[in-house]
Amino acid sequence: MRTRICDTLGIEHPIVGFTPSEHVAAAISRAGGLGVLGCVRFNDADELDAVLDWMDDNTDGRPYGVDVVMPAKIPTEGAAVDLQALIPPEHLEFVQRTLADLGVPELADGEQQADGVLGWLHSVARSHVDVALRHPIRLIANALGSPPVDVIRQAHEHDVLVAALAGKAEHARRHVDNGVDIVVAQGHEAGGHTGEIATMVLVPEIVDAVGDRAPVLAAGGIGSGRQIAAALALGAGGAWLGSYWLTTSEYQQMPGNTATQQALLAAGSSDTVRSRIYTGKPARLLKTRWTDSWAADDAPEPLPMPLQNILVSEAHQRIMRSGDPGVVSMPVGQIVGRMNKIRPVADVVADLLAELDETIATLNKLR
Amino acid sequence: MRTRICDTLGIEHPIVGFTPSEHVAAAISRAGGLGVLGCVRFNDADELDAVLDWMDDNTDGRPYGVDVVMPAKIPTEGAAVDLQALIPPEHLEFVQRTLADLGVPELADGEQQADGVLGWLHSVARSHVDVALRHPIRLIANALGSPPVDVIRQAHEHDVLVAALAGKAEHARRHVDNGVDIVVAQGHEAGGHTGEIATMVLVPEIVDAVGDRAPVLAAGGIGSGRQIAAALALGAGGAWLGSYWLTTSEYQQMPGNTATQQALLAAGSSDTVRSRIYTGKPARLLKTRWTDSWAADDAPEPLPMPLQNILVSEAHQRIMRSGDPGVVSMPVGQIVGRMNKIRPVADVVADLLAELDETIATLNKLR
């Protein structure tokens, strides 16, 4: 199963996999897809550099990409300590009270990460790009739409393609105008940052809006060969899967994953919420007692990006340490209902491809 | 293009079209699909009887169906006058004030429909079933899930199939347990009553949940051959389209449609909202100044079904009479972004089928 985007990206199968785990990303690339490593968790560019060295050694020379979080317009910026000062005390108090109510223990001395997660800051995302361009990456994807035009130019000078997520046709058109090479049409049902329009409606709308100017990857709600076939039927050149890798064996090397995978395996497709509590922008998360607390009447309005993520950063560390599946804070899409077994990436990809082929054969018999 | 459901329903093409207009429904059946007439607007069973006589004369002997609104559990019931007494004065006051603010004129003497719309009442929906079963209908669809088991039995005694809408796999399973013959898996992006789970995720989930026990029609976000191909790829036996017929030429015979069609033609896929203001249960509507008013801070919480529809019934008549596209109150799905031209049903169906065939041929070339 080859589409034009396979040639564009130099991959065998039209499957692009976003993941925060280098072990998963490398396995996706080795399986003939394109593994795209999420960089937001790397506060320190040197740490990312070391992980990309590892990717270079573990992808058998297959292409891979990175994903950064970079708004085209630069938001509130500054050192972590300045930004902390912008967080209202009521919000801090709510978080502390909620964690206590949920029985989430405090961190032991020395466990706390000094600065929280800074990958949401523009300056940090730029350092990710600089580091990534020193590696043989094939793609930089930006989770928040078009990156600034100078970043696109920089990528193109290194012969690296740029992908941008879009939740509306007008955004996709603007991305391509800005020089973006590949549009990821991400529907409402997706995990993480997501808009209102569902994949079924969004994909053909974006395909029609960008025409021959850029291939489109369909994202949101995809975790089976039937769904990849549907994405291709809608006019996409391939599928972008994010959530679906969270229950792979390779993901078990991520810290604190045991409770996360346990919670994901147990969840159905109704067990997600779309909320601003993770980053300040609407993102789909696993529904747990943590998200329920933020939906309660006494909860404050989430803060804008990047303050909200700084606000909950220590809470995320505490939740992770707690090992309690009932309070997990995790972006995931509605496809979580189909994530019912821990399996190696290679098996997942093989099953996706087999079902994709079978689905198209079955469709063709109807003609 | 034939699927098993074509044989089950005795139709040529796997396209089922829901519509409140007998002119549209008959045209869908004549074009080789199954037209399904929405009955909720008929307060008087005799009026429905006359319209079904017309359908019998105008469907060239092709099969057609009806759609009723019947909760399995009987909700608050009673004469319109009793129910009126349950509506809080603040709600009535809000509706009057909002209509005045929006410049919607009052009705002239004698224009007001005495009882509002009563099709949402269980007793009225039952009278629809009784009348419909005196006609050669092929299908009774129920918009709110399984109808009561005695209604299913009654339908089966008349050799009429029963379809039920489902927004979750567990509901679909229950419908089939109750004796329902066809499940309509209706995703979040659909118009009218709709759940949280998007079509891309919901359809294969329901297909897997009911297995061989019942065919599944995919609903929500479908208005092109590519989307029907996607629905079939997801495992559906066919597509259920509702919104897409609202901009057909035949729909122009519905009263007050000029402003409605004008508003629909102008709307994009982002111009819908999911709200309880139409019936008391979450339903996707065209976003207009009327829906905006209900989303404002000073708006009351919508009432439960059937009270909310009784509350807004006169408002709906006034809005319809006003002829103002900016205040239209109309259920429609996100596919409204693809509804950009008034065309006859026969042309719409022909285009859907041609694109469906072309899409599957294109997919097959990728193998």
XYZ file of C-alpha atoms in Angstrom:
734
model
C 0.000 0.000 0.000
C 1.788 3.092 -1.266
C 0.531 6.631 -1.721
C 2.299 9.721 -3.020
C 3.145 10.749 0.509
C 5.223 7.587 0.876
C 7.549 8.907 -1.826
C 7.509 12.415 -0.369
C 8.591 11.139 3.037
C 10.657 8.198 1.837
C 8.612 5.645 3.762
C 7.016 2.318 2.836
C 3.531 2.683 4.321
C 1.271 5.756 4.608
C 1.364 5.731 8.415
C 2.845 8.576 10.421
C 3.055 8.081 14.160
C 3.371 10.889 16.683
C 4.697 9.892 20.101
C 6.606 11.411 23.005
C 8.675 8.187 23.263
C 11.847 7.726 21.230
C 11.438 3.954 21.630
C 8.021 4.079 19.966
C 9.105 6.598 17.306
C 12.116 4.521 16.287
C 9.989 1.359 16.150
C 7.422 3.074 13.890
C 10.173 4.140 11.499
C 11.731 0.676 11.556
C 8.288 -0.768 10.717
C 8.134 1.327 7.549
C 6.087 4.270 8.795
C 7.393 7.647 9.901
C 8.011 7.990 13.636
C 7.622 11.585 14.803
C 9.113 12.338 18.217
C 7.273 14.890 20.367
C 9.827 17.354 21.773
C 7.693 19.271 24.253
C 8.954 17.256 27.221
C 12.578 18.304 26.682
C 13.345 21.397 28.752
C 16.981 21.046 27.905
C 18.010 21.071 24.259
C 21.075 18.943 25.075
C 18.810 16.219 26.380
C 16.891 16.255 23.088
C 20.210 16.151 21.229
C 21.215 12.976 23.080
C 17.843 11.345 22.403
C 18.093 12.197 18.696
C 21.579 10.632 18.678
C 19.875 7.519 20.027
C 17.208 7.791 17.281
C 19.952 8.030 14.657
C 21.437 4.789 15.981
C 18.118 2.947 16.252
C 16.149 3.707 13.118
C 18.172 1.527 10.699
C 18.668 4.577 8.497
C 14.908 4.966 8.014
C 13.426 8.483 8.027
C 11.961 9.988 11.172
C 10.628 13.369 12.251
C 10.162 15.613 15.261
C 7.130 17.503 16.569
C 7.468 20.895 18.226
C 4.865 23.166 19.814
C 5.330 26.590 18.328
C 2.574 29.160 17.860
C 3.107 31.390 14.802
C 2.468 34.360 17.070
C 4.825 34.472 20.038
C 2.806 34.297 23.280
C 3.766 35.421 26.784
C 7.441 34.647 27.123
C 9.937 34.782 29.909
C 11.844 32.748 32.424
C 9.850 30.246 34.446
C 10.199 32.393 37.505
C 8.599 35.470 35.834
C 5.735 33.363 34.516
C 5.090 31.840 37.948
C 4.336 35.347 39.166
C 1.450 35.603 36.681
C -0.410 32.649 38.201
C -3.238 33.726 40.535
C -2.980 32.359 44.092
C -6.549 30.949 43.875
C -5.420 28.703 41.043
C -2.426 27.435 42.991
C -4.647 26.881 45.995
C -7.223 24.944 43.910
C -4.552 22.635 42.509
C -3.103 21.888 45.943
C -6.533 21.286 47.472
C -7.605 19.042 44.562
C -4.465 16.914 44.750
C -5.006 16.509 48.496
C -8.666 15.554 47.929
C -7.614 13.008 45.310
C -5.021 11.516 47.654
C -2.070 12.357 45.413
C 1.074 12.378 47.594
C 3.551 15.279 47.605
C 6.915 14.833 45.936
C 9.836 13.779 48.072
C 12.697 16.260 48.449
C 14.771 16.474 45.315
C 12.105 14.844 43.129
C 10.724 18.098 41.813
C 11.803 19.119 38.333
C 13.066 22.659 38.828
C 11.248 24.507 36.062
C 8.189 22.494 35.149
C 7.685 21.724 31.483
C 9.012 24.543 29.330
C 8.576 22.997 25.876
C 5.461 25.157 25.470
C 7.642 28.276 25.507
C 8.556 29.693 22.146
C 12.251 30.061 22.975
C 12.468 26.437 24.070
C 10.624 25.208 20.950
C 13.128 27.165 18.826
C 16.009 25.435 20.587
C 14.323 22.111 19.713
C 14.292 23.095 16.039
C 17.961 24.135 16.125
C 19.001 20.844 17.693
C 16.771 18.713 15.456
C 18.193 20.281 12.292
C 21.627 18.963 13.273
C 20.189 15.435 12.863
C 19.100 13.659 9.664
C 15.396 14.314 10.301
C 12.909 14.182 7.409
C 10.092 16.234 8.952
C 9.365 18.940 11.493
C 5.702 18.939 12.490
C 4.190 21.773 14.453
C 1.332 20.955 16.778
C -0.057 24.503 16.784
C -0.238 25.241 13.066
C 2.230 27.128 10.877
C 5.562 27.711 12.554
C 7.067 31.179 11.997
C 8.145 31.601 8.360
C 11.849 31.829 9.230
C 11.611 28.399 10.875
C 10.008 27.011 7.701
C 12.811 28.566 5.632
C 15.439 27.144 7.978
C 13.904 23.659 7.657
C 13.772 23.874 3.863
C 17.431 24.951 3.752
C 18.193 21.638 5.490
C 15.959 19.760 3.033
C 13.553 19.013 5.877
C 9.804 19.036 5.237
C 7.401 20.969 7.448
C 3.995 19.665 8.532
C 1.384 21.643 10.419
C -1.762 20.545 12.208
C -5.038 22.151 11.149
C -8.526 21.934 12.607
C -10.165 24.158 9.971
C -9.858 24.492 6.185
C -8.928 28.174 6.457
C -6.000 27.279 8.730
C -4.809 24.631 6.271
C -4.910 27.129 3.412
C -2.909 29.617 5.473
C -0.337 26.960 6.402
C 0.275 26.155 2.738
C 0.470 29.882 1.903
C 3.176 30.120 4.573
C 5.203 27.364 2.922
C 4.107 24.334 4.935
C 4.626 21.111 2.923
C 2.162 18.699 4.546
C -1.114 19.432 6.336
C -2.288 17.227 9.191
C -6.090 17.529 9.242
C -6.862 16.779 12.867
C -10.495 16.169 13.774
C -12.401 16.817 16.976
C -12.070 13.196 18.142
C -8.261 13.404 18.279
C -6.224 13.466 21.473
C -4.396 16.598 22.541
C -5.060 19.988 20.968
C -8.124 19.666 18.800
C -10.868 21.761 17.221
C -14.627 21.322 16.800
C -14.888 19.746 13.349
C -14.866 15.948 13.189
C -12.426 14.002 10.996
C -15.162 12.773 8.615
C -16.041 16.363 7.705
C -12.654 18.002 8.138
C -10.457 15.784 5.959
C -12.249 16.204 2.602
C -12.765 19.882 3.387
C -9.013 20.385 3.867
C -8.147 18.143 0.907
C -10.383 20.310 -1.290
C -9.032 23.537 0.238
C -5.349 22.804 -0.405
C -5.810 20.850 -3.649
C -2.557 19.808 -5.287
C -0.500 22.237 -3.227
C 0.120 19.836 -0.314
C -0.662 16.269 0.690
C -2.946 15.828 3.688
C -2.597 13.377 6.548
C -5.820 12.506 8.373
C -5.654 12.579 12.161
C -8.214 11.939 14.865
C -10.022 8.694 15.576
C -7.655 6.390 13.711
C -6.581 3.059 15.202
C -7.529 0.348 12.712
C -6.978 -0.516 9.074
C -10.636 0.281 8.390
C -10.096 3.781 9.710
C -6.962 4.249 7.591
C -8.970 3.084 4.575
C -11.652 5.623 5.503
C -8.994 8.336 5.750
C -7.703 7.469 2.279
C -11.290 7.394 0.963
C -11.722 10.921 2.326
C -8.800 12.000 0.155
C -5.951 11.905 2.662
C -2.562 10.664 1.469
C -2.035 8.821 4.720
C -2.917 8.640 8.387
C -1.389 10.396 11.393
C -1.858 8.334 14.543
C -0.977 9.651 17.992
C -2.967 8.083 20.811
C -2.846 4.585 19.420
C 0.865 4.080 20.267
C 0.353 4.784 23.968
C -0.495 1.136 24.620
C 2.475 -0.334 22.781
C 5.170 -2.346 24.563
C 7.779 0.217 23.544
C 5.853 2.958 25.368
C 6.427 1.068 28.632
C 9.893 2.591 28.757
C 8.345 6.029 29.423
C 8.529 7.000 33.101
C 5.355 6.508 35.123
C 3.626 4.698 32.309
C 2.212 1.748 34.275
C -0.727 3.662 35.714
C -1.231 5.473 32.406
C -1.440 2.304 30.344
C -3.688 0.683 32.944
C -6.077 3.656 32.726
C -5.971 3.706 28.913
C -6.646 -0.020 28.574
C -9.712 0.300 30.804
C -11.177 3.374 29.061
C -13.927 3.373 26.432
C -14.477 5.846 23.627
C -16.761 7.930 25.885
C -14.059 8.343 28.508
C -12.401 11.489 27.184
C -13.027 15.188 27.731
C -11.985 18.217 25.729
C -10.721 20.838 28.138
C -8.263 23.713 28.525
C -6.760 22.322 31.754
C -3.665 20.725 30.195
C -2.139 23.665 28.316
C -4.648 26.513 28.280
C -5.903 25.578 24.790
C -8.671 22.979 24.206
C -7.138 19.503 24.257
C -8.770 16.090 24.521
C -7.703 14.159 27.630
C -8.516 10.899 29.330
C -11.457 11.493 31.670
C -10.331 10.800 35.234
C -11.004 12.144 38.717
C -8.418 14.854 37.934
C -10.353 16.151 34.893
C -13.638 15.753 36.809
C -12.285 18.053 39.538
C -11.626 20.764 36.967
C -15.173 20.366 35.614
C -16.736 20.865 39.056
C -18.604 24.051 39.935
C -15.896 25.252 42.334
C -13.067 24.899 39.794
C -11.450 28.052 38.389
C -11.289 28.803 34.659
C -8.052 27.401 33.211
C -5.334 29.994 32.515
C -4.124 30.873 29.006
C -1.120 29.113 27.395
C 1.645 28.854 28.616
C 0.532 29.623 32.193
C -1.884 26.721 32.595
C 0.777 24.125 31.854
C 3.153 25.794 34.308
C 0.350 25.809 36.889
C -0.270 22.057 36.577
C 3.311 21.012 35.943
C 4.094 19.969 39.502
C 0.652 18.349 39.724
C 1.496 16.253 36.651
C 4.718 15.092 38.317
C 2.873 14.236 41.524
C 0.136 12.392 39.614
C 2.754 10.436 37.672
C 4.617 9.492 40.869
C 1.378 8.473 42.578
C 0.904 5.524 40.235
C -2.872 5.896 40.593
C -4.722 5.164 37.297
C -7.795 7.000 38.605
C -6.160 10.430 38.483
C -4.013 10.152 35.338
C -3.592 13.381 33.329
C -3.065 12.248 29.748
C -3.959 13.559 26.287
C -5.734 10.835 24.335
C -8.359 10.654 21.602
C -11.663 8.805 21.380
C -9.776 5.909 19.778
C -8.833 4.959 23.352
C -11.878 2.651 23.203
C -9.931 0.510 20.715
C -6.736 0.430 22.818
C -7.285 -2.770 24.755
C -3.986 -4.656 24.648
C -0.269 -3.943 25.063
C 1.503 -4.928 21.838
C 4.787 -4.186 20.093
C 4.735 -1.420 17.484
C 5.710 -3.849 14.717
C 2.613 -5.985 15.398
C 0.389 -2.909 15.514
C 1.674 -1.694 12.152
C 1.371 -5.147 10.575
C -2.256 -5.434 11.729
C -3.119 -1.934 10.515
C -1.717 -2.731 7.076
C -3.392 -6.135 6.819
C -6.801 -4.718 7.733
C -6.281 -1.755 5.405
C -5.605 -4.064 2.488
C -8.508 -6.349 3.362
C -10.879 -3.373 3.705
C -10.041 -2.006 0.271
C -10.382 -5.468 -1.264
C -13.828 -5.840 0.341
C -14.905 -2.406 -0.873
C -13.760 -3.201 -4.363
C -15.934 -6.317 -4.458
C -19.002 -4.108 -3.963
C -18.432 -2.293 -7.237
C -22.874 -0.339 -5.860
C -24.882 -2.807 -3.799
C -24.461 -3.918 -0.215
C -26.447 -6.438 1.824
C -28.595 -3.669 3.211
C -29.841 -2.947 -0.313
C -31.430 -6.394 -0.360
C -32.723 -6.037 3.192
C -34.479 -2.779 2.340
C -35.275 -3.577 -1.289
C -33.387 -0.560 -2.614
C -30.807 -0.069 -5.366
C -28.180 2.055 -3.621
C -26.958 2.015 0.002
C -28.250 5.513 0.697
C -30.952 6.205 3.258
C -32.213 9.759 3.470
C -33.990 11.221 6.463
C -36.054 14.339 5.813
C -39.109 16.135 7.177
C -40.290 16.777 3.596
C -42.427 14.247 1.752
C -41.252 15.778 -1.525
C -37.633 15.050 -0.659
C -38.389 11.609 0.807
C -40.303 10.506 -2.279
C -37.535 11.792 -4.565
C -34.886 9.853 -2.605
C -36.910 6.654 -2.970
C -37.499 7.311 -6.666
C -33.725 7.790 -7.079
C -33.078 4.296 -5.712
C -32.336 5.118 -2.086
C -34.717 4.864 0.840
C -36.552 8.077 1.712
C -37.448 8.250 5.396
C -40.091 10.822 6.292
C -39.725 12.550 9.666
C -43.099 12.521 11.422
C -42.426 14.785 14.370
C -44.025 17.801 12.692
C -47.424 16.110 12.406
C -49.530 16.956 15.448
C -52.522 15.388 13.792
C -52.285 11.752 12.771
C -54.836 12.349 9.987
C -52.524 14.896 8.433
C -49.721 12.313 8.431
C -52.140 9.796 6.909
C -52.870 12.154 4.011
C -49.168 12.822 3.443
C -48.429 9.094 3.417
C -51.241 8.665 0.850
C -49.345 11.215 -1.225
C -46.096 9.258 -0.679
C -47.835 6.071 -1.841
C -48.820 7.850 -5.047
C -45.410 9.435 -5.657
C -42.799 6.789 -4.944
C -43.346 4.678 -8.083
C -43.853 1.649 -5.875
C -40.353 2.018 -4.406
C -39.852 1.411 -0.676
C -39.884 4.255 1.811
C -39.828 4.639 5.585
C -40.915 6.899 8.409
C -39.025 8.314 11.385
C -40.691 8.808 14.749
C -39.385 10.272 18.000
C -40.163 7.817 20.736
C -38.113 7.331 23.898
C -38.157 3.725 25.183
C -38.985 5.153 28.589
C -42.122 7.273 28.538
C -41.268 10.832 29.659
C -43.527 13.522 31.103
C -46.811 13.130 29.286
C -50.039 15.032 29.155
C -52.088 17.476 27.169
C -50.315 20.557 25.895
C -52.151 22.685 28.406
C -50.897 20.652 31.414
C -47.351 20.742 30.116
C -47.481 24.522 29.594
C -48.058 24.842 33.327
C -44.690 23.177 33.984
C -42.746 25.885 32.154
C -41.161 28.429 34.521
C -42.208 32.060 33.867
C -38.514 33.138 33.659
C -38.088 30.879 30.645
C -41.142 32.309 28.906
C -39.930 35.803 29.698
C -36.435 35.055 28.305
C -37.868 33.733 25.037
C -40.108 36.784 24.576
C -37.314 39.215 25.401
C -34.857 37.424 23.089
C -37.272 37.431 20.164
C -37.865 41.146 20.699
C -34.099 41.794 20.878
C -33.595 39.831 17.656
C -36.356 41.791 15.901
C -38.541 38.746 15.302
C -42.124 39.979 14.764
C -45.097 38.561 16.651
C -47.529 36.297 14.827
C -50.627 37.843 13.328
C -53.967 36.782 14.796
C -54.916 33.274 13.727
C -51.388 32.376 12.622
C -50.500 30.577 15.794
C -50.597 26.797 15.709
C -52.795 25.956 18.689
C -50.697 23.329 20.439
C -47.114 23.816 19.365
C -45.304 20.783 18.084
C -46.519 17.658 19.845
C -44.645 15.014 17.861
C -42.186 14.797 20.754
C -44.956 13.403 22.962
C -45.065 9.662 23.332
C -48.802 9.409 22.667
C -48.472 11.401 19.453
C -45.492 9.331 18.279
C -47.595 6.192 18.884
C -50.358 7.592 16.712
C -47.728 8.134 13.990
C -46.776 4.468 14.181
C -50.409 3.348 14.008
C -51.056 5.480 10.939
C -47.794 4.570 9.220
C -48.461 0.848 9.590
C -51.603 1.289 7.473
C -49.291 2.261 4.585
C -46.829 0.060 2.663
C -43.808 1.376 4.574
C -40.574 -0.657 4.664
C -38.992 0.891 7.762
C -39.794 2.654 11.005
C -36.760 4.489 12.356
C -36.707 5.866 15.857
C -34.624 8.947 16.478
C -34.239 8.295 20.212
C -33.070 4.699 20.230
C -35.093 1.537 20.749
C -38.818 2.104 20.565
C -40.874 0.217 23.188
C -40.810 -3.549 22.509
C -44.523 -3.722 21.714
C -43.989 -1.177 18.937
C -41.165 -3.303 17.526
C -43.449 -6.359 17.665
C -46.262 -4.435 15.972
C -43.888 -3.374 13.170
C -42.617 -6.906 12.670
C -46.189 -8.223 12.469
C -46.639 -5.854 9.516
C -43.331 -7.049 7.990
C -41.869 -3.603 8.620
C -38.228 -3.288 9.714
C -37.219 -1.182 12.713
C -34.126 1.029 12.796
C -32.825 2.864 15.842
C -30.246 5.599 16.177
C -27.303 4.971 18.499
C -24.525 7.247 19.704
C -22.723 4.588 21.763
C -21.885 0.910 21.215
C -23.727 -0.104 24.390
C -26.914 1.516 23.083
C -26.563 -0.299 19.756
C -26.174 -3.628 21.528
C -29.275 -2.929 23.621
C -31.274 -1.952 20.515
C -30.467 -5.268 18.847
C -31.285 -7.149 22.067
C -34.685 -5.401 21.956
C -35.344 -6.658 18.433
C -34.229 -3.659 16.373
C -33.266 -4.733 12.816
C -30.938 -1.932 11.694
C -28.697 0.327 13.779
C -27.988 3.882 12.665
C -24.595 4.785 14.168
C -24.862 8.548 14.434
C -21.680 10.449 15.207
C -21.104 13.706 17.071
C -20.897 15.734 13.833
C -24.477 14.862 12.834
C -27.376 17.293 12.874
C -30.162 16.951 15.413
C -29.870 14.688 18.454
C -26.314 13.517 18.699
C -23.811 12.153 21.204
C -20.136 12.814 21.911
C -18.402 10.121 19.841
C -17.448 11.048 16.289
C -18.498 8.968 13.275
C -14.927 7.792 12.538
C -14.720 6.137 15.958
C -18.357 5.241 16.485
C -19.131 3.305 13.294
C -16.517 0.526 13.588
C -17.204 0.334 17.317
C -20.909 -0.284 16.689
C -20.217 -2.603 13.741
C -18.003 -4.712 16.026
C -20.518 -4.538 18.886
C -23.500 -5.847 16.903
C -21.552 -8.175 14.594
C -23.751 -10.202 12.278
C -26.884 -9.470 14.276
C -27.795 -6.265 12.428
C -26.519 -4.128 9.572
C -25.286 -0.656 10.489
C -25.911 2.597 8.674
C -23.331 5.337 9.260
C -24.719 8.784 10.034
C -23.073 12.106 10.775
C -20.840 14.126 8.492
C -21.846 12.454 5.228
C -22.499 14.524 2.100
C -20.157 13.215 -0.606
C -19.273 9.960 -2.308
C -15.905 10.012 -0.536
C -17.691 10.100 2.799
C -20.001 7.242 1.818
C -16.910 5.258 0.775
C -15.383 6.067 4.169
C -18.572 4.878 5.887
C -18.420 1.587 3.980
C -14.697 1.266 4.789
C -15.601 1.639 8.469
C -17.856 -1.399 8.106
C -21.239 0.243 7.606
C -23.645 -1.346 5.150
C -24.710 2.068 3.913
C -25.039 5.731 4.750
C -27.826 7.639 6.490
C -27.896 11.268 5.352
C -30.140 13.851 6.976
C -28.827 17.395 6.712
C -27.632 17.082 3.146
C -31.163 17.094 1.676
C -32.060 20.447 3.230
C -30.583 22.292 0.251
C -32.367 20.266 -2.432
C -34.890 21.829 -4.791
C -37.589 19.521 -3.457
C -37.086 20.913 0.060
C -38.180 24.309 -1.212
C -41.764 23.152 -0.888
C -41.408 23.178 2.921
C -42.988 26.243 4.493
C -40.615 29.051 5.464
C -37.679 27.392 3.776
C -36.296 30.397 1.880
C -34.544 31.917 4.882
C -33.471 28.452 6.061
C -31.838 27.509 2.778
C -30.205 30.931 2.508
C -28.694 30.467 5.978
C -27.583 26.899 5.239
C -25.936 27.803 1.926
C -23.920 30.536 3.651
C -22.788 28.414 6.616
C -19.433 26.654 6.962
C -18.636 23.495 8.887
C -17.788 25.556 11.983
C -21.197 27.196 12.028
C -23.057 24.672 14.150
C -23.567 24.287 17.881
C -24.625 21.313 19.972
C -27.186 22.471 22.480
C -30.269 21.402 24.432
C -32.334 24.414 23.313
C -34.284 22.668 20.543
C -35.797 19.705 22.400
C -34.197 19.492 25.833
C -31.696 16.831 24.668
C -28.346 17.714 23.020
C -28.916 18.389 19.322
C -26.671 19.999 16.727
C -28.158 23.178 15.223
C -27.161 25.863 12.791
C -25.360 28.597 14.759
C -27.361 31.816 14.455
C -28.172 34.819 16.620
C -30.961 32.691 18.147
C -28.543 29.974 19.352
C -26.055 32.685 20.419
C -28.721 34.218 22.662
C -29.171 30.911 24.446
C -25.403 30.644 24.934
C -25.187 34.075 26.582
C -24.541 34.443 30.312
C -28.077 35.646 31.042
C -29.775 32.699 29.306
C -31.578 30.102 31.433
C -30.713 26.397 31.335
C -32.880 24.644 28.724
C -35.782 22.599 30.121
C -35.989 18.793 29.858
C -37.783 17.069 26.944
C -40.638 17.574 26.053
C -40.951 20.946 27.843
C -38.139 22.745 26.000
C -39.712 22.151 22.601
C -43.072 23.356 23.878
C -41.339 26.429 25.311
C -39.741 27.364 21.972
C -42.563 26.189 19.731
C -44.148 29.601 19.224
C -40.671 31.117 18.855
C -39.954 28.650 16.043
C -43.147 29.731 14.270
C -42.273 33.403 14.699
C -38.715 32.828 13.480
C -40.008 30.932 10.450
C -42.485 33.698 9.609
C -39.833 36.376 10.041
C -37.925 35.162 6.992
C -34.677 36.328 8.614
C -31.762 33.941 7.864
C -29.812 35.387 10.806
C -32.118 33.898 13.441
C -33.013 30.536 11.873
C -33.559 27.653 14.324
C -32.619 24.526 12.401
C -31.006 21.177 13.209
C -28.091 20.576 10.849
C -24.776 18.738 10.980
C -21.226 19.866 10.274
C -21.723 18.742 6.671
C -23.492 22.095 6.193
C -20.088 23.352 4.990
C -20.546 21.178 1.889
C -24.137 22.359 1.229
C -23.455 25.179 -1.185
C -25.968 24.830 -3.997
C -29.681 24.092 -4.440
C -30.034 20.949 -6.560
C -32.663 18.306 -7.271
C -32.473 15.114 -5.202
C -31.883 13.004 -8.311
C -28.738 14.998 -9.165
C -27.497 14.790 -5.592
C -27.898 11.009 -5.538
C -26.265 10.602 -8.955
C -23.240 12.643 -7.839
C -22.926 10.741 -4.568
C -22.920 7.433 -6.433
C -20.462 8.559 -9.093
C -17.979 9.868 -6.515
C -18.448 6.736 -4.395
C -17.559 4.523 -7.329
C -14.621 6.694 -8.352
C -13.298 6.750 -4.763
C -13.311 2.980 -4.449
C -11.643 2.621 -7.852
C -8.916 5.066 -6.783
C -8.383 3.238 -3.494
C -8.115 -0.063 -5.281
C -5.329 1.250 -7.502
C -3.217 1.856 -4.372
C -3.134 -1.847 -3.534
